Coordinates of C-alpha atoms (C1' of nucleotides) in Angstrom, one line a residue:
Chain A
M85 CA 43.1 82.4 -129.6
T86 CA 40.2 84.1 -127.9
R87 CA 39.4 87.4 -129.4
R88 CA 39.8 90.3 -126.9
F89 CA 37.4 93.2 -127.0
Y90 CA 38.0 96.4 -125.0
V91 CA 35.2 98.9 -125.0
T92 CA 34.8 102.1 -123.1
T93 CA 32.3 104.8 -122.3
P94 CA 33.6 108.2 -121.7
I95 CA 34.4 108.9 -118.1
Y96 CA 31.6 111.3 -117.1
Y97 CA 32.4 114.7 -115.7
V98 CA 31.1 115.0 -112.2
N99 CA 29.9 118.5 -112.6
G100 CA 26.3 117.6 -112.5
A101 CA 23.9 114.7 -112.1
P102 CA 23.7 111.9 -114.5
H103 CA 21.0 112.2 -117.2
I104 CA 19.6 110.3 -120.2
G105 CA 22.5 111.2 -122.4
H106 CA 25.0 109.5 -120.1
A107 CA 22.7 106.5 -119.8
Y108 CA 22.4 106.3 -123.6
T109 CA 26.1 106.1 -124.3
S110 CA 26.6 103.6 -121.5
I111 CA 23.8 101.4 -122.6
A112 CA 25.2 101.3 -126.1
A113 CA 28.6 100.3 -124.8
D114 CA 26.9 97.8 -122.6
V115 CA 25.2 96.1 -125.6
M116 CA 28.5 95.9 -127.4
A117 CA 30.2 94.4 -124.4
R118 CA 27.4 91.9 -123.8
F119 CA 27.2 90.9 -127.4
H120 CA 30.9 90.2 -127.5
R121 CA 30.7 88.1 -124.3
L122 CA 27.9 86.2 -125.9
A123 CA 30.1 85.5 -128.9
G124 CA 32.7 84.1 -126.5
H125 CA 35.1 86.9 -126.7
D126 CA 37.3 88.1 -123.8
V127 CA 35.7 91.4 -123.0
F128 CA 36.9 94.3 -120.9
F129 CA 34.3 97.0 -120.4
L130 CA 35.3 100.2 -118.7
T131 CA 33.3 103.2 -117.5
G132 CA 34.0 105.8 -114.8
T133 CA 34.1 109.4 -113.8
D134 CA 36.3 112.4 -114.6
E135 CA 36.7 114.3 -111.3
H136 CA 39.4 117.0 -111.7
G137 CA 39.3 120.6 -112.9
Q138 CA 38.5 124.0 -111.9
K139 CA 34.8 123.6 -112.4
V140 CA 34.7 120.7 -109.9
E141 CA 36.8 122.7 -107.5
Q142 CA 34.4 125.6 -107.7
A143 CA 31.3 123.4 -107.5
A144 CA 32.7 121.8 -104.3
Q145 CA 33.4 125.2 -102.9
A146 CA 29.9 126.3 -103.6
A147 CA 28.6 123.2 -101.9
G148 CA 30.8 124.0 -99.0
V149 CA 32.7 120.7 -99.0
E150 CA 36.1 119.5 -99.8
P151 CA 36.6 118.5 -103.5
Q152 CA 37.2 114.9 -102.6
V153 CA 33.9 114.7 -100.6
F154 CA 32.1 116.4 -103.4
V155 CA 33.4 114.0 -106.1
D156 CA 32.8 111.0 -103.9
R157 CA 29.2 111.9 -103.8
I158 CA 28.6 112.6 -107.5
A159 CA 30.7 109.6 -108.6
A160 CA 28.6 107.4 -106.4
D161 CA 25.5 108.8 -108.1
F162 CA 26.9 107.9 -111.5
R163 CA 27.7 104.5 -110.4
D164 CA 24.2 104.1 -109.0
M165 CA 22.9 105.1 -112.4
A166 CA 25.1 102.6 -114.2
D167 CA 23.9 99.9 -111.9
A168 CA 20.3 100.9 -112.3
M169 CA 20.7 100.6 -116.1
A170 CA 22.3 97.2 -115.8
I171 CA 25.6 98.4 -117.2
S172 CA 27.8 95.4 -117.0
Y173 CA 31.1 97.3 -116.6
D174 CA 34.2 95.3 -115.6
D175 CA 35.7 98.3 -113.9
F176 CA 34.7 101.7 -112.9
I177 CA 37.6 104.1 -112.9
R178 CA 37.8 107.4 -111.1
T179 CA 40.4 110.0 -112.0
T180 CA 41.1 110.7 -108.4
E181 CA 42.2 107.2 -107.7
P182 CA 46.0 106.7 -107.1
R183 CA 46.2 104.1 -110.0
H184 CA 44.9 106.7 -112.4
V185 CA 47.2 109.5 -111.1
A186 CA 50.1 107.1 -111.6
G187 CA 49.0 106.2 -115.1
A188 CA 48.4 109.7 -116.2
Q189 CA 51.8 110.9 -114.9
A190 CA 53.5 108.0 -116.6
L191 CA 51.8 108.9 -119.9
W192 CA 52.9 112.5 -119.4
E193 CA 56.5 111.4 -118.8
R194 CA 56.5 109.2 -122.0
V195 CA 55.2 112.1 -124.0
A196 CA 57.7 114.5 -122.5
Q197 CA 60.6 112.1 -123.1
N198 CA 59.8 112.2 -126.7
D199 CA 60.0 116.0 -126.8
A200 CA 56.4 116.6 -127.4
I201 CA 55.9 118.8 -124.4
Y202 CA 57.5 122.3 -123.8
L203 CA 57.0 125.0 -121.3
G204 CA 55.3 128.2 -122.6
A205 CA 52.7 130.6 -121.5
Y206 CA 49.0 130.5 -121.8
E207 CA 47.7 133.9 -122.5
G208 CA 44.2 135.2 -122.3
W209 CA 41.6 137.4 -120.7
Y210 CA 41.6 136.6 -117.0
A211 CA 39.1 137.7 -114.4
L212 CA 40.8 137.8 -111.0
R213 CA 37.4 137.9 -109.2
D214 CA 36.2 134.7 -111.0
E215 CA 39.6 133.1 -111.1
C216 CA 39.1 132.0 -114.7
F217 CA 39.9 132.8 -118.3
Y218 CA 37.4 134.0 -120.8
G219 CA 37.3 133.9 -124.6
E220 CA 37.5 137.2 -126.5
D221 CA 33.9 136.6 -127.8
E222 CA 32.5 136.3 -124.4
L223 CA 33.6 139.8 -123.3
T224 CA 31.7 143.0 -123.2
T225 CA 33.0 146.5 -122.9
G226 CA 32.0 148.6 -119.9
P227 CA 31.2 152.3 -120.1
D228 CA 34.8 153.2 -119.1
G229 CA 36.3 151.0 -121.8
Q230 CA 37.1 148.3 -119.3
K231 CA 36.6 144.8 -120.7
L232 CA 34.2 142.8 -118.7
A233 CA 33.5 139.1 -118.2
P234 CA 30.0 137.7 -118.7
T235 CA 29.8 137.8 -114.9
G236 CA 30.5 141.5 -114.9
A237 CA 34.0 141.0 -113.4
P238 CA 36.8 143.1 -115.0
V239 CA 39.3 141.1 -117.0
E240 CA 42.9 141.7 -117.8
W241 CA 45.3 140.2 -120.3
V242 CA 47.6 137.9 -118.4
K243 CA 50.1 135.2 -119.2
E244 CA 50.2 132.1 -117.1
P245 CA 53.1 129.6 -117.5
S246 CA 51.8 126.5 -119.1
Y247 CA 53.1 123.3 -120.6
F248 CA 52.2 122.8 -124.2
F249 CA 51.7 119.7 -126.2
R250 CA 53.1 119.8 -129.8
L251 CA 49.7 119.0 -131.4
S252 CA 50.7 120.9 -134.5
A253 CA 53.4 118.4 -135.2
F254 CA 50.9 115.6 -135.5
Q255 CA 48.6 117.1 -138.1
D256 CA 49.9 115.0 -141.0
R257 CA 50.0 111.8 -139.0
L258 CA 46.5 112.3 -137.9
L259 CA 45.2 112.9 -141.4
E260 CA 47.1 109.8 -142.5
L261 CA 45.4 107.8 -139.7
Y262 CA 41.9 109.0 -140.8
E263 CA 42.7 108.2 -144.4
Q264 CA 44.2 104.8 -143.9
C265 CA 41.8 103.6 -141.3
P266 CA 38.4 104.8 -142.4
E267 CA 36.8 102.8 -139.5
F268 CA 38.9 104.8 -136.9
L269 CA 36.2 107.4 -136.6
G270 CA 32.4 107.2 -137.0
P271 CA 29.8 107.9 -137.9
H272 CA 30.4 109.6 -141.3
G273 CA 29.3 113.1 -140.3
A274 CA 31.6 113.2 -137.3
R275 CA 34.5 111.9 -139.4
N276 CA 34.1 114.6 -142.0
E277 CA 34.0 117.3 -139.4
I278 CA 37.1 116.1 -137.6
I279 CA 39.0 115.8 -140.9
S280 CA 38.1 119.3 -142.0
F281 CA 39.0 120.6 -138.6
V282 CA 42.4 119.0 -138.7
R283 CA 43.0 120.2 -142.2
Q284 CA 42.4 123.8 -141.1
G285 CA 45.6 123.5 -139.0
L286 CA 46.3 122.5 -135.5
R287 CA 47.7 124.7 -132.8
D288 CA 49.7 123.4 -129.9
L289 CA 47.6 122.6 -126.9
S290 CA 48.0 124.0 -123.4
I291 CA 48.0 121.0 -121.1
S292 CA 48.7 122.4 -117.7
R293 CA 47.5 125.1 -115.4
T294 CA 48.8 126.9 -112.3
S295 CA 45.6 128.8 -111.6
F296 CA 44.0 126.0 -109.7
K297 CA 45.1 123.0 -107.7
W298 CA 42.4 120.3 -108.1
G299 CA 44.2 118.1 -110.6
I300 CA 47.1 115.7 -111.1
P301 CA 50.5 117.3 -110.5
V302 CA 52.7 117.5 -113.5
P303 CA 55.7 115.2 -113.0
G304 CA 58.7 117.3 -112.1
D305 CA 56.8 120.6 -111.7
E306 CA 54.3 120.5 -108.9
A307 CA 53.3 124.1 -109.5
H308 CA 51.3 122.8 -112.4
V309 CA 48.4 120.4 -112.6
M310 CA 47.5 118.6 -115.8
Y311 CA 44.8 120.3 -117.8
V312 CA 41.7 118.2 -118.0
W313 CA 41.9 116.3 -121.3
F314 CA 45.4 115.0 -120.7
D315 CA 44.3 113.7 -117.4
A316 CA 40.9 112.4 -118.5
L317 CA 41.9 110.6 -121.7
A318 CA 44.7 108.7 -119.8
N319 CA 42.0 106.8 -118.0
Y320 CA 41.7 104.3 -120.8
L321 CA 45.2 103.3 -120.2
S322 CA 45.5 103.6 -116.4
A323 CA 42.5 101.2 -116.0
L324 CA 44.7 98.6 -117.7
G325 CA 47.5 99.1 -115.2
F326 CA 49.6 101.3 -117.4
P327 CA 52.5 101.7 -117.4
D328 CA 52.9 98.2 -116.1
T329 CA 53.1 96.1 -119.3
N330 CA 53.0 92.9 -117.2
S331 CA 49.6 93.9 -115.8
A332 CA 46.9 91.2 -116.4
R333 CA 45.0 93.8 -118.4
A334 CA 47.8 95.2 -120.5
A335 CA 46.9 92.9 -123.4
Y336 CA 43.5 94.6 -123.9
W337 CA 45.3 97.6 -125.5
P338 CA 44.7 99.0 -128.1
A339 CA 41.1 99.6 -127.2
D340 CA 38.6 98.2 -129.8
L341 CA 36.0 100.9 -129.3
H342 CA 35.7 104.2 -127.5
L343 CA 32.1 105.2 -127.5
V344 CA 31.6 109.0 -126.9
G345 CA 29.0 111.7 -127.2
K346 CA 29.4 113.9 -130.2
D347 CA 30.5 116.8 -128.1
I348 CA 33.7 115.1 -127.1
A349 CA 34.4 113.3 -130.4
R350 CA 37.1 115.8 -131.3
F351 CA 39.1 115.3 -128.1
H352 CA 39.0 111.5 -128.7
A353 CA 39.7 111.7 -132.4
I354 CA 42.5 114.3 -132.3
Y355 CA 44.1 114.8 -129.0
W356 CA 44.0 111.2 -127.8
P357 CA 45.7 109.6 -130.8
A358 CA 48.2 112.5 -130.9
F359 CA 49.1 111.9 -127.3
L360 CA 49.5 108.2 -127.9
M361 CA 51.6 108.7 -131.0
A362 CA 53.8 111.0 -129.0
A363 CA 54.1 108.4 -126.3
G364 CA 54.8 105.7 -128.9
I365 CA 51.7 103.7 -128.0
D366 CA 49.2 102.2 -130.4
V367 CA 46.1 104.2 -131.1
P368 CA 42.6 102.8 -130.4
R369 CA 40.9 101.0 -133.3
R370 CA 37.7 102.9 -133.3
I371 CA 36.0 106.0 -132.0
F372 CA 32.3 106.2 -132.4
A373 CA 30.3 109.3 -131.6
N374 CA 26.6 109.2 -130.7
G375 CA 24.1 112.1 -131.0
W376 CA 22.1 114.0 -128.5
W377 CA 18.6 113.4 -127.2
T378 CA 16.0 116.0 -127.3
I379 CA 13.0 115.8 -125.0
E380 CA 9.5 116.1 -126.6
G381 CA 11.2 118.0 -129.4
Q382 CA 13.1 120.4 -127.1
K383 CA 16.7 120.6 -126.3
M384 CA 17.5 119.2 -123.0
S385 CA 18.6 121.9 -120.6
K386 CA 18.6 122.8 -116.9
S387 CA 16.9 126.1 -117.6
I388 CA 14.0 124.5 -119.4
G389 CA 13.9 122.0 -116.6
N390 CA 13.4 119.0 -118.9
V391 CA 16.5 117.1 -117.9
I392 CA 15.5 113.5 -117.6
D393 CA 17.0 111.1 -115.0
P394 CA 17.0 107.7 -116.7
R395 CA 16.2 106.1 -113.4
D396 CA 12.8 107.9 -113.3
L397 CA 11.9 106.4 -116.7
V398 CA 13.0 102.9 -115.5
R399 CA 10.7 103.2 -112.5
E400 CA 7.8 104.0 -114.7
F401 CA 8.3 101.8 -117.8
G402 CA 10.8 99.2 -116.7
L403 CA 14.5 98.9 -117.5
D404 CA 14.3 96.8 -120.7
A405 CA 11.6 99.0 -122.2
V406 CA 13.8 102.0 -121.7
R407 CA 17.0 100.3 -123.0
F408 CA 15.1 99.1 -126.0
F409 CA 13.6 102.4 -126.8
L410 CA 16.9 104.3 -126.6
L411 CA 18.6 102.0 -129.0
R412 CA 15.6 101.3 -131.3
E413 CA 14.1 104.7 -131.8
V414 CA 16.6 106.2 -134.3
P415 CA 19.7 105.3 -136.2
F416 CA 22.6 105.1 -133.8
G417 CA 24.9 108.1 -134.4
G418 CA 22.2 110.7 -135.1
D419 CA 20.2 112.9 -132.8
S420 CA 17.0 111.6 -131.5
D421 CA 13.9 112.7 -129.7
L422 CA 12.6 111.1 -126.6
S423 CA 8.8 111.5 -126.3
R424 CA 6.5 109.8 -123.9
K425 CA 4.2 108.9 -126.8
A426 CA 7.0 107.3 -128.8
L427 CA 8.3 105.4 -125.9
I428 CA 4.8 104.0 -125.1
T429 CA 4.2 103.1 -128.8
R430 CA 7.5 101.3 -129.1
N431 CA 6.8 99.4 -125.9
N432 CA 3.3 98.4 -126.9
V433 CA 3.7 97.7 -130.6
E434 CA 7.1 96.0 -130.7
L435 CA 7.6 94.6 -127.3
A436 CA 4.2 93.7 -126.0
N437 CA 2.4 93.0 -129.3
D438 CA 5.1 91.7 -131.7
L439 CA 7.4 89.9 -129.3
G440 CA 5.6 89.4 -126.0
N441 CA 2.4 88.2 -127.6
L442 CA 4.3 85.9 -130.0
A443 CA 6.0 84.2 -127.0
Q444 CA 2.7 84.0 -125.1
R445 CA 0.6 82.5 -127.8
T446 CA 3.4 80.0 -128.7
L447 CA 4.0 78.9 -125.1
S448 CA 0.4 78.6 -124.2
L449 CA -0.2 76.4 -127.2
V450 CA 2.6 74.2 -126.1
A451 CA 1.4 74.2 -122.5
K452 CA -2.1 73.1 -123.6
N453 CA -1.3 70.8 -126.4
C454 CA 2.1 69.3 -125.8
E455 CA 1.8 68.6 -122.1
G456 CA 4.0 71.5 -121.5
T457 CA 7.1 69.9 -122.9
I458 CA 9.4 70.6 -125.9
P459 CA 8.0 68.6 -128.9
E460 CA 10.2 66.6 -131.2
R461 CA 11.5 68.3 -134.4
G462 CA 9.4 67.0 -137.4
E463 CA 10.2 66.7 -141.0
P464 CA 10.8 70.3 -142.0
S465 CA 8.5 72.0 -144.6
V466 CA 9.7 74.7 -146.9
E467 CA 8.2 77.3 -144.5
D468 CA 10.0 75.7 -141.5
T469 CA 13.3 75.7 -143.2
Q470 CA 12.9 79.3 -144.4
L471 CA 12.0 80.6 -141.0
L472 CA 14.7 78.7 -139.1
G473 CA 17.2 79.8 -141.7
Q474 CA 16.3 83.5 -141.0
V475 CA 16.9 82.8 -137.3
A476 CA 20.2 80.9 -137.9
I477 CA 21.9 83.8 -139.7
L478 CA 20.9 86.4 -137.0
P479 CA 24.1 86.0 -135.0
Q480 CA 26.3 86.7 -138.0
L481 CA 24.0 89.4 -139.3
M482 CA 24.1 91.2 -135.9
A483 CA 27.9 90.7 -135.5
V484 CA 28.3 92.8 -138.7
Q485 CA 25.9 95.5 -137.4
M486 CA 27.8 95.6 -134.1
E487 CA 31.1 96.2 -136.0
R488 CA 29.3 99.1 -137.6
C489 CA 27.9 100.3 -134.3
A490 CA 24.6 100.1 -136.0
L491 CA 22.6 98.9 -133.0
T492 CA 19.3 100.1 -134.4
D493 CA 19.8 98.2 -137.6
A494 CA 20.7 95.1 -135.5
L495 CA 17.4 95.4 -133.8
E496 CA 15.6 95.9 -137.1
D497 CA 17.1 92.6 -138.3
V498 CA 15.7 90.8 -135.3
W499 CA 12.3 92.4 -135.7
K500 CA 12.1 91.2 -139.3
V501 CA 12.4 87.7 -137.9
I502 CA 9.8 88.3 -135.2
R503 CA 7.4 89.6 -137.8
A504 CA 8.1 86.5 -139.9
C505 CA 7.3 84.3 -136.9
N506 CA 3.9 86.0 -136.4
A507 CA 3.2 85.5 -140.1
Y508 CA 4.3 81.8 -139.8
I509 CA 2.2 81.0 -136.8
D510 CA -0.9 82.5 -138.5
H511 CA -0.3 80.7 -141.8
Q512 CA 0.5 77.4 -140.1
A513 CA -2.4 77.8 -137.7
P514 CA -1.4 75.2 -135.1
W515 CA -4.7 75.8 -133.3
A516 CA -6.4 74.3 -136.5
L517 CA -3.8 71.5 -136.9
R518 CA -4.7 70.4 -133.3
K519 CA -7.9 69.0 -134.8
T520 CA -6.5 67.6 -138.0
D521 CA -2.8 66.7 -137.6
T522 CA -1.3 66.8 -134.2
T523 CA 2.1 65.6 -135.4
R524 CA 2.4 68.6 -137.7
M525 CA 1.1 70.8 -135.0
A526 CA 3.8 69.7 -132.7
S527 CA 6.4 70.3 -135.4
V528 CA 5.1 73.8 -136.0
L529 CA 5.3 74.6 -132.3
R530 CA 8.8 73.2 -132.1
V531 CA 9.9 75.4 -135.0
L532 CA 8.5 78.4 -133.1
L533 CA 10.2 77.4 -129.9
D534 CA 13.5 77.1 -131.7
A535 CA 13.0 80.5 -133.4
L536 CA 12.1 82.1 -130.0
R537 CA 15.2 80.7 -128.5
G538 CA 17.3 82.2 -131.2
I539 CA 15.6 85.5 -130.9
A540 CA 15.8 85.6 -127.1
T541 CA 19.5 84.7 -127.2
V542 CA 20.5 87.4 -129.6
L543 CA 18.4 90.0 -127.7
Q544 CA 20.0 89.3 -124.4
P545 CA 22.6 92.2 -124.8
F546 CA 19.7 94.7 -125.4
M547 CA 17.2 93.5 -122.8
P548 CA 19.1 91.3 -120.3
Q549 CA 16.5 91.0 -117.7
T550 CA 13.5 90.2 -119.8
M551 CA 15.4 87.9 -122.1
E552 CA 16.6 86.0 -119.1
R553 CA 13.0 85.4 -118.1
M554 CA 12.1 84.5 -121.7
L555 CA 14.9 81.9 -121.9
D556 CA 13.7 80.5 -118.5
Q557 CA 10.3 80.0 -120.0
L558 CA 11.8 78.3 -123.0
A559 CA 13.7 76.0 -120.6
V560 CA 17.0 77.0 -122.0
Q561 CA 19.7 76.2 -119.4
P562 CA 22.2 78.9 -118.3
D563 CA 25.1 77.2 -120.3
E564 CA 22.9 77.1 -123.4
R565 CA 22.4 80.8 -123.8
N566 CA 25.4 81.9 -125.8
L567 CA 25.7 82.2 -129.6
A568 CA 27.7 79.0 -130.0
A569 CA 25.1 77.0 -128.1
L570 CA 22.5 77.8 -130.7
E571 CA 24.1 75.2 -132.9
T572 CA 22.8 72.5 -130.6
P573 CA 19.0 71.9 -130.5
L574 CA 17.4 71.5 -127.2
P575 CA 16.4 67.9 -126.4
A576 CA 12.7 67.1 -126.9
G577 CA 10.7 66.2 -123.9
R578 CA 12.2 68.9 -121.6
S579 CA 9.4 70.4 -119.6
L580 CA 8.5 74.1 -119.7
P581 CA 7.3 76.2 -116.9
A582 CA 3.9 77.8 -117.0
P583 CA 3.9 80.7 -119.5
Q584 CA 3.9 84.2 -118.0
G585 CA 3.6 87.6 -119.8
L586 CA 6.9 89.2 -120.6
F587 CA 6.1 92.7 -121.7
P588 CA 3.0 94.2 -120.3
R589 CA 1.2 96.7 -122.5
Y590 CA 1.5 100.2 -121.1
V591 CA -1.8 102.0 -120.6
E592 CA -1.6 105.7 -120.0
P593 CA -3.3 106.7 -116.8
E594 CA -6.4 108.9 -117.2
A595 CA -5.2 111.9 -119.1
T596 CA -5.9 115.2 -117.5
V597 CA -5.9 117.2 -120.7
Chain B
rG44 C1' 32.2 134.0 -144.2
rG45 C1' 34.6 128.8 -144.7
rC46 C1' 33.8 123.4 -144.5
rG47 C1' 30.2 119.5 -144.1
rG48 C1' 25.3 117.2 -143.8
rC49 C1' 20.2 117.1 -144.7
rG50 C1' 15.5 118.1 -147.5
rU51 C1' 11.8 110.9 -150.4
rA52 C1' 4.2 108.7 -148.5
rG53 C1' 0.4 112.2 -142.7
rC54 C1' 4.9 110.8 -139.1
rU55 C1' 10.1 108.5 -138.5
rC56 C1' 13.4 107.1 -142.1
rA57 C1' 15.9 103.3 -145.9
rG58 C1' 17.2 103.5 -150.8
rU59 C1' 23.9 106.4 -154.7
rG60 C1' 22.2 105.2 -162.6
rG61 C1' 17.8 100.9 -164.8
rU62 C1' 10.1 100.4 -164.0
rA63 C1' 9.6 104.6 -156.2
rG64 C1' 10.5 101.3 -150.4
rA65 C1' 9.9 99.8 -144.7
rG66 C1' 7.8 100.7 -140.0
rC67 C1' 4.0 103.6 -137.7
rA68 C1' -0.7 106.1 -138.7
rG69 C1' -5.4 105.6 -142.3
rG70 C1' -9.0 102.1 -145.1
rG71 C1' -10.9 97.0 -146.2
rG72 C1' -10.9 91.8 -145.1
rA73 C1' -9.5 87.0 -142.4
rA74 C1' -8.7 84.3 -138.2
rU75 C1' -9.8 83.6 -132.9
rC76 C1' -4.1 80.0 -130.3
rA77 C1' -2.6 84.8 -127.8
rU78 C1' -1.2 90.5 -123.7
rA79 C1' -8.3 92.8 -128.6
rA80 C1' -2.6 90.9 -129.7
rU81 C1' -2.0 88.6 -135.1
rC82 C1' -2.2 87.8 -140.4
rC83 C1' -3.6 89.3 -145.6
rC84 C1' -4.9 93.2 -149.0
rU85 C1' -5.0 98.4 -149.6
rU86 C1' -5.1 104.4 -149.9
rG87 C1' -1.0 107.6 -150.2
rG88 C1' 4.9 110.6 -152.9
rU89 C1' 5.7 115.0 -160.2
rC90 C1' 11.9 111.7 -154.3
rG91 C1' 12.9 120.7 -151.9
rG92 C1' 12.8 124.2 -156.9
rA93 C1' 15.2 124.9 -161.7
rG94 C1' 18.7 123.6 -165.4
rG95 C1' 22.3 119.9 -167.4
rU96 C1' 24.9 114.9 -168.5
rU97 C1' 22.8 110.0 -170.1
rC98 C1' 19.3 105.3 -173.9
rA99 C1' 18.0 105.8 -168.6
rA100 C1' 18.6 110.2 -162.4
rA101 C1' 15.8 110.2 -155.9
rU102 C1' 20.7 108.4 -157.3
rC103 C1' 26.1 112.2 -161.3
rC104 C1' 27.1 117.8 -162.4
rU105 C1' 25.5 123.2 -161.9
rU106 C1' 22.5 126.6 -159.5
rC107 C1' 18.7 128.4 -156.2
rC108 C1' 15.6 127.8 -151.6
rG109 C1' 15.0 125.9 -146.6
rC110 C1' 16.9 123.4 -142.1
rC111 C1' 21.1 121.7 -139.2
rG112 C1' 26.2 120.7 -137.6
rC113 C1' 31.5 122.1 -137.1
rU114 C1' 34.7 126.5 -137.2
rA115 C1' 39.9 124.4 -130.5
rC116 C1' 41.8 124.7 -125.1
rC117 C1' 33.9 124.9 -122.4
rA118 C1' 35.8 118.6 -119.0

RNA sequence: GGCGGCGUAGCUCAGUGGUAGAGCAGGGGAAUCAUAAUCCCUUGGUCGGAGGUUCAAAUCCUUCCGCCGCUACCA
């Protein structure tokens, strides 16, 4: 039976414009989705937007528009960003869609039926003027002893009726989950933090509000709307048609992988499985948290003004160079720095020099010396066998890295082979063989063409546009571009198009330093 | 304060008991098919400090120094 693979990005909160951090998580998820499709798996790849909550309500008010108008606008921008980054999502869910509202309410009812929800009161410091709660540590005390919010508004201790989720009842089952399924949560650092957090003891979770309206009504008590996380997390199920178990997508559950930013790892690793356990639904197989990007060594923030829109980078450097950089620069899972210099170096050294130039020199030798057609395979030398062997194991090697969410390591594995190809072509020197042994020359070039085909095939998930062009240049037909097709050599004699550069070197315009 | 992580070549990092590694940067050489790209060789580290266990420690233990993360309802 075909293996199913269900991968998600977080649904992004429409409080602000999309930035490089959103793009990063989505690209990582996209690579996973594309790789599994390449392996012939039945993939469902979900992304979307989280559109409820008080902050959105307030932001809409500030913008002078209805919340729905406001979220329509921002959601469209996120979708545009996803498309600009070539994110191959199968569905884009929005929490304001009726199907999600129905799914979230159904999940609530399941949880409630199992006695995991009770009505209590949410207590806290409330500022009437700001219409919101503040934490004790955010408050200051005014000259007359009045407690004040950071905004200067006076606060008072109030109780608001709220439904609570019995999170405390799930502590042991959660710890058992982390223990028995070590792969449930990654990377290691995030896992340790979550475990120690849960060990400290869990309090019940307030999961409804009456203080604002922009949310999903609680079933049976319309005075309440669901508090954000219950609403948001349910998206992973509602996109599958939950609670309809006959839905065409129902079989994708449990999700294989939820990719998330490290800031929301906790909600996915604690609340989400607890909600599901309470509802009697299987928990997802794996949660993986990625780190933050700093910009030129600085934290990305609106006040510094260094927030980067990934679309700007794409306009300047090209989509694939940006995708490649983000996944290549540092170990996936850790924090990383985005600097202009590093991006240009990666592009020039690894894409233009290592890979682009390898393809160019190989293809132009074939064009000039083999009448532009794929040569026959010759009797393989030790070197030939060794190089082709390295190429042949790439799919398995990368599949293992994908399971680990080690996208950087997967790329490193490919680059080892690319470097080996450059060493091979230099040692074999087909330009010298042209004068002494044209048969061997043709064999050498054929080895290189086969190696390039393998390399381009496995790199498709990372750089879909450029690898498509590379495979075109190698005369690989559309149905010969998946992993299984690599088992079948291309027929000799097939003619190749005229070679064209794949990755231009980036030359920094005149510096004005 | 508590819990956890990190500190290895100029830079980014890999390496969890057995003679210190990769990429980039630096130096020398080769080649000239190619996007002046490539290949080969090479400089460079008392593996944060100290102590301990061991025949043997970057790798285990103790302690100290420095940096970072988490410590719940912010979506």
